[in-house]
Amino acid sequence: EAQVTQNPRYLITVTGKKLTVTCSQNMNHEYMSWYRQDPGLGLRQIYYSMNVEVTDKGDVPEGYKVSRKEKRNFPLILESPSPNQTSLYFCASRQQGRGEQFFGPGTRLTVL
Amino acid sequence: GESVGLHLPTLSVQEGDNSIINCAYSNSASDYFIWYKQESGKGPQFIIDIRSNMDKRQGQRVTVLLNKTVKHLSLQIAATQPGDSAVYFCAEKLTGAAGNKLTFGGGTRVLVKP
């Protein structure tokens, strides 16, 4: 089944404790991106990647890092999480040249 | 389920009626538009897309209309069903700009009454 998977689905952590949210897609898509979704603010892009080893900032990159060492994986790293990063996070992928993005199921992160 | 928005505009529709969801987009140069559906606890799911060289596109039970003059996009759902209850987002994209980033609207919640 073609899909985007994220892990973990739910995470409660404390301020300053480094964490990684994994994202993997099995559709051989070149383009991957991370979004956060907050009430009243909709979906905002954090980082995106056009292909392996090619990443760039989205609209709200502060406090986040990403890497793209393999085509299928695009982990989101929070080196020192803060409470304002409490949010619902979505990973997405799409084929280059196509507009349709496929979204993962989401990761609910709470930073205390 | 997950809450995607506490202050979303809400459209209440009787089962079997047609729904019309509206979206005003921001960039007159955007050349591609998508509608997504997000059910509680899930990620957004693609419904239908349209390019700026078209003003109407039809899918299964859905039709998207694009009015570039007033930067307006609408999604029509025919014979709305309980499974259509969700939050609907429009998104716009300008090809070639900033990695072909999608910019999402705030969303509309659709509630289908039996």
XYZ file of N, CA and C in Angstrom, chain B:
342
model
N -10.614 12.189 18.658
C -9.856 12.561 17.477
C -9.117 13.870 17.684
N -8.261 14.225 16.743
C -7.463 15.431 16.873
C -8.298 16.635 16.495
N -8.086 17.723 17.178
C -8.747 18.969 16.827
C -7.867 19.722 15.852
N -8.376 20.030 14.685
C -7.589 20.739 13.694
C -7.879 22.221 13.702
N -8.880 22.651 14.405
C -9.158 24.077 14.414
C -10.314 24.371 15.326
N -10.110 25.306 16.245
C -11.162 25.614 17.197
C -12.094 26.687 16.685
N -11.661 27.461 15.689
C -12.463 28.593 15.254
C -12.711 28.531 13.750
N -12.928 27.345 13.240
C -13.152 27.214 11.818
C -14.569 27.601 11.454
N -14.747 28.240 10.290
C -16.112 28.399 9.786
C -16.709 27.023 9.555
N -18.003 26.915 9.841
C -18.669 25.620 9.766
C -19.836 25.680 8.814
N -19.951 24.658 8.000
C -21.062 24.506 7.075
C -21.864 23.284 7.505
N -23.108 23.501 7.878
C -23.988 22.380 8.233
C -24.860 22.040 7.043
N -24.879 20.782 6.678
C -25.575 20.351 5.467
C -26.445 19.148 5.794
N -27.618 19.126 5.224
C -28.495 17.970 5.369
C -28.001 16.857 4.449
N -27.996 15.642 4.962
C -27.597 14.504 4.144
C -28.414 14.479 2.856
N -27.734 14.310 1.758
C -28.394 14.264 0.467
C -28.377 15.586 -0.279
N -28.202 16.685 0.467
C -28.115 17.991 -0.191
C -26.727 18.179 -0.805
N -26.605 19.203 -1.647
C -25.298 19.568 -2.187
C -24.602 20.553 -1.250
N -23.287 20.439 -1.173
C -22.475 21.346 -0.348
C -21.623 22.220 -1.251
N -21.444 23.456 -0.843
C -20.518 24.341 -1.547
C -19.587 24.953 -0.510
N -18.304 24.713 -0.691
C -17.292 25.229 0.220
C -16.469 26.248 -0.553
N -16.293 27.400 0.036
C -15.611 28.489 -0.659
C -14.231 28.766 -0.092
N -13.379 29.305 -0.939
C -12.012 29.620 -0.532
C -11.530 30.825 -1.334
N -10.998 31.800 -0.623
C -10.366 32.939 -1.282
C -8.861 32.732 -1.198
N -8.183 32.718 -2.331
C -6.737 32.522 -2.283
C -6.009 33.850 -2.393
N -4.722 33.803 -2.079
C -4.030 35.082 -1.836
C -3.180 35.579 -2.994
N -2.635 34.674 -3.776
C -1.647 35.082 -4.782
C -2.243 34.978 -6.183
N -2.387 36.114 -6.840
C -2.991 36.104 -8.174
C -2.129 35.369 -9.192
N -0.856 35.142 -8.856
C 0.032 34.433 -9.772
C 0.009 32.917 -9.566
N -0.667 32.436 -8.535
C -0.742 30.997 -8.293
C -1.347 30.303 -9.505
N -0.767 29.152 -9.841
C -1.208 28.484 -11.065
C -1.727 27.071 -10.830
N -1.813 26.683 -9.584
C -2.285 25.324 -9.293
C -2.985 25.349 -7.952
N -4.094 24.621 -7.869
C -4.917 24.654 -6.656
C -5.390 23.243 -6.333
N -5.449 22.976 -5.031
C -5.863 21.641 -4.585
C -6.874 21.788 -3.455
N -7.782 20.851 -3.398
C -8.672 20.703 -2.241
C -8.290 19.433 -1.493
N -8.189 19.604 -0.160
C -7.912 18.477 0.718
C -9.050 18.305 1.710
N -9.244 17.057 2.126
C -10.220 16.716 3.155
C -9.463 16.140 4.343
N -9.776 16.620 5.537
C -9.118 16.090 6.726
C -10.161 15.619 7.728
N -10.196 14.339 7.934
C -11.082 13.748 8.932
C -10.381 13.754 10.281
N -11.175 13.681 11.322
C -10.641 13.748 12.670
C -9.607 12.658 12.907
N -8.439 13.066 13.370
C -7.390 12.106 13.694
C -6.580 11.617 12.511
N -6.784 12.231 11.355
C -6.068 11.791 10.156
C -5.360 12.943 9.476
N -4.476 12.606 8.558
C -3.818 13.617 7.764
C -4.703 14.067 6.611
N -4.407 15.225 6.032
C -5.181 15.696 4.877
C -5.130 14.696 3.726
N -6.239 14.572 3.032
C -6.358 13.617 1.929
C -6.755 14.375 0.673
N -6.043 14.148 -0.402
C -6.313 14.806 -1.685
C -7.722 14.506 -2.174
N -8.413 15.561 -2.640
C -9.737 15.365 -3.233
C -9.679 15.606 -4.735
N -9.273 16.811 -5.107
C -9.276 17.201 -6.511
C -8.369 18.394 -6.687
N -7.827 18.555 -7.880
C -6.985 19.699 -8.170
C -7.424 20.365 -9.471
N -6.905 21.564 -9.695
C -7.222 22.296 -10.917
C -6.080 23.244 -11.242
N -5.770 23.375 -12.496
C -4.731 24.312 -12.930
C -5.388 25.624 -13.351
N -4.579 26.651 -13.374
C -5.138 27.990 -13.600
C -5.632 28.202 -15.021
N -5.306 27.294 -15.927
C -5.806 27.439 -17.299
C -7.197 26.816 -17.479
N -7.761 26.370 -16.355
C -9.108 25.795 -16.370
C -9.977 26.595 -15.414
N -11.302 26.540 -15.613
C -12.182 27.180 -14.638
C -13.121 26.187 -13.969
N -13.069 24.941 -14.411
C -13.945 23.927 -13.811
C -13.320 22.559 -14.031
N -13.450 21.740 -12.995
C -12.993 20.363 -13.128
C -13.891 19.484 -12.273
N -14.234 18.330 -12.820
C -15.173 17.451 -12.104
C -14.508 16.148 -11.744
N -14.849 15.666 -10.550
C -14.422 14.343 -10.135
C -15.646 13.532 -9.771
N -15.407 12.545 -8.934
C -16.532 11.729 -8.510
C -17.282 12.460 -7.400
N -18.456 12.922 -7.678
C -19.316 13.676 -6.747
C -18.777 15.039 -6.355
N -17.628 15.423 -6.857
C -17.057 16.727 -6.527
C -16.766 17.514 -7.792
N -16.907 18.827 -7.658
C -16.579 19.749 -8.745
C -15.822 20.917 -8.141
N -14.736 21.311 -8.774
C -14.004 22.492 -8.323
C -14.184 23.582 -9.376
N -14.479 24.775 -8.907
C -14.630 25.940 -9.765
C -13.572 26.963 -9.405
N -12.968 27.558 -10.405
C -11.916 28.552 -10.197
C -12.306 29.849 -10.882
N -12.323 30.922 -10.134
C -12.578 32.252 -10.678
C -11.349 33.106 -10.403
N -10.493 33.218 -11.398
C -9.234 33.935 -11.216
C -9.441 35.436 -11.080
N -10.527 35.926 -11.637
C -10.786 37.366 -11.595
C -10.902 37.861 -10.157
N -11.569 37.051 -9.338
C -11.762 37.456 -7.948
C -10.975 36.570 -6.988
N -10.073 35.770 -7.504
C -9.237 34.868 -6.705
C -10.086 34.003 -5.775
N -10.999 33.283 -6.376
C -11.948 32.490 -5.608
C -11.991 31.062 -6.143
N -12.036 30.161 -5.199
C -12.060 28.734 -5.494
C -13.236 28.134 -4.726
N -13.958 27.227 -5.335
C -15.033 26.566 -4.593
C -15.015 25.070 -4.869
N -15.493 24.345 -3.881
C -15.632 22.895 -3.992
C -17.096 22.552 -3.804
N -17.663 21.891 -4.765
C -19.053 21.460 -4.668
C -19.085 19.949 -4.473
N -19.822 19.526 -3.464
C -19.997 18.104 -3.200
C -21.452 17.762 -3.452
N -21.685 16.849 -4.349
C -23.057 16.457 -4.681
C -23.542 15.370 -3.719
N -24.821 15.466 -3.366
C -25.455 14.433 -2.528
C -24.591 14.108 -1.320
N -24.392 15.117 -0.483
C -23.500 14.988 0.666
C -23.893 13.820 1.566
N -22.866 13.081 1.994
C -23.068 11.883 2.819
C -22.421 12.074 4.187
N -22.824 11.293 5.168
C -22.195 11.423 6.501
C -20.677 11.311 6.463
N -20.154 10.491 5.562
C -18.711 10.343 5.439
C -18.011 11.574 4.906
N -18.769 12.545 4.451
C -18.185 13.802 3.974
C -17.909 14.770 5.116
N -18.363 14.455 6.305
C -18.100 15.308 7.466
C -16.597 15.348 7.721
N -16.028 16.529 7.659
C -14.573 16.678 7.790
C -14.249 18.162 7.721
N -12.967 18.471 7.818
C -12.484 19.820 7.551
C -11.891 19.824 6.140
N -12.253 20.829 5.374
C -11.798 20.940 3.988
C -10.866 22.141 3.846
N -9.720 21.890 3.226
C -8.730 22.934 3.003
C -8.511 23.142 1.515
N -8.384 24.401 1.126
C -7.876 24.673 -0.211
C -6.393 25.008 -0.081
N -5.650 24.783 -1.132
C -4.231 25.129 -1.150
C -3.881 25.658 -2.524
N -2.940 26.588 -2.562
C -2.506 27.184 -3.823
C -1.010 27.018 -3.970
N -0.557 27.045 -5.194
C 0.865 26.875 -5.468
C 1.253 27.694 -6.688
N 2.423 28.268 -6.611
C 3.005 28.950 -7.759
C 4.171 28.104 -8.228
N 4.060 27.532 -9.403
C 5.088 26.640 -9.922
C 6.420 27.372 -10.014
N 7.441 26.753 -9.437
C 8.787 27.301 -9.524
C 9.169 28.207 -8.374
N 8.213 28.584 -7.568
C 8.508 29.488 -6.453
C 8.781 28.680 -5.196
N 9.881 28.960 -4.538
C 10.198 28.406 -3.217
C 9.906 26.922 -3.116
N 10.459 26.150 -4.045
C 10.280 24.710 -3.972
C 8.875 24.247 -4.235
N 8.129 25.041 -4.979
C 6.751 24.670 -5.305
C 5.919 24.450 -4.051
N 6.047 25.347 -3.131
C 5.376 25.210 -1.850
C 3.879 25.403 -1.978
N 3.138 24.560 -1.271
C 1.700 24.722 -1.159
C 1.399 25.660 0.000
N 0.544 26.623 -0.231
C 0.068 27.503 0.840
C -1.386 27.153 1.117
N -1.660 26.802 2.362
C -2.982 26.316 2.724
C -3.862 27.425 3.275
N -5.143 27.332 2.966
C -6.131 28.180 3.604
C -6.450 27.655 4.993
N -7.300 28.407 5.724
C -7.585 28.071 7.111
C -8.508 26.891 7.312
N -9.277 26.521 6.293
C -10.147 25.358 6.404
C -11.586 25.700 6.725
N -12.488 24.832 6.308
C -13.924 24.920 6.606
C -14.381 23.571 7.123
N -15.099 23.602 8.237
C -15.621 22.351 8.786
C -16.994 22.077 8.186
N -17.193 20.883 7.685
C -18.495 20.481 7.131
C -19.106 19.445 8.064
N -20.319 19.727 8.514
C -21.064 18.800 9.363
C -22.288 18.332 8.594
N -22.405 17.040 8.424
C -23.530 16.484 7.676
C -24.562 15.971 8.673
N -25.763 16.507 8.577
C -26.842 16.124 9.481
C -27.670 15.002 8.848
N -27.936 13.954 9.612
C -28.696 12.821 9.039
C -30.171 13.175 8.835
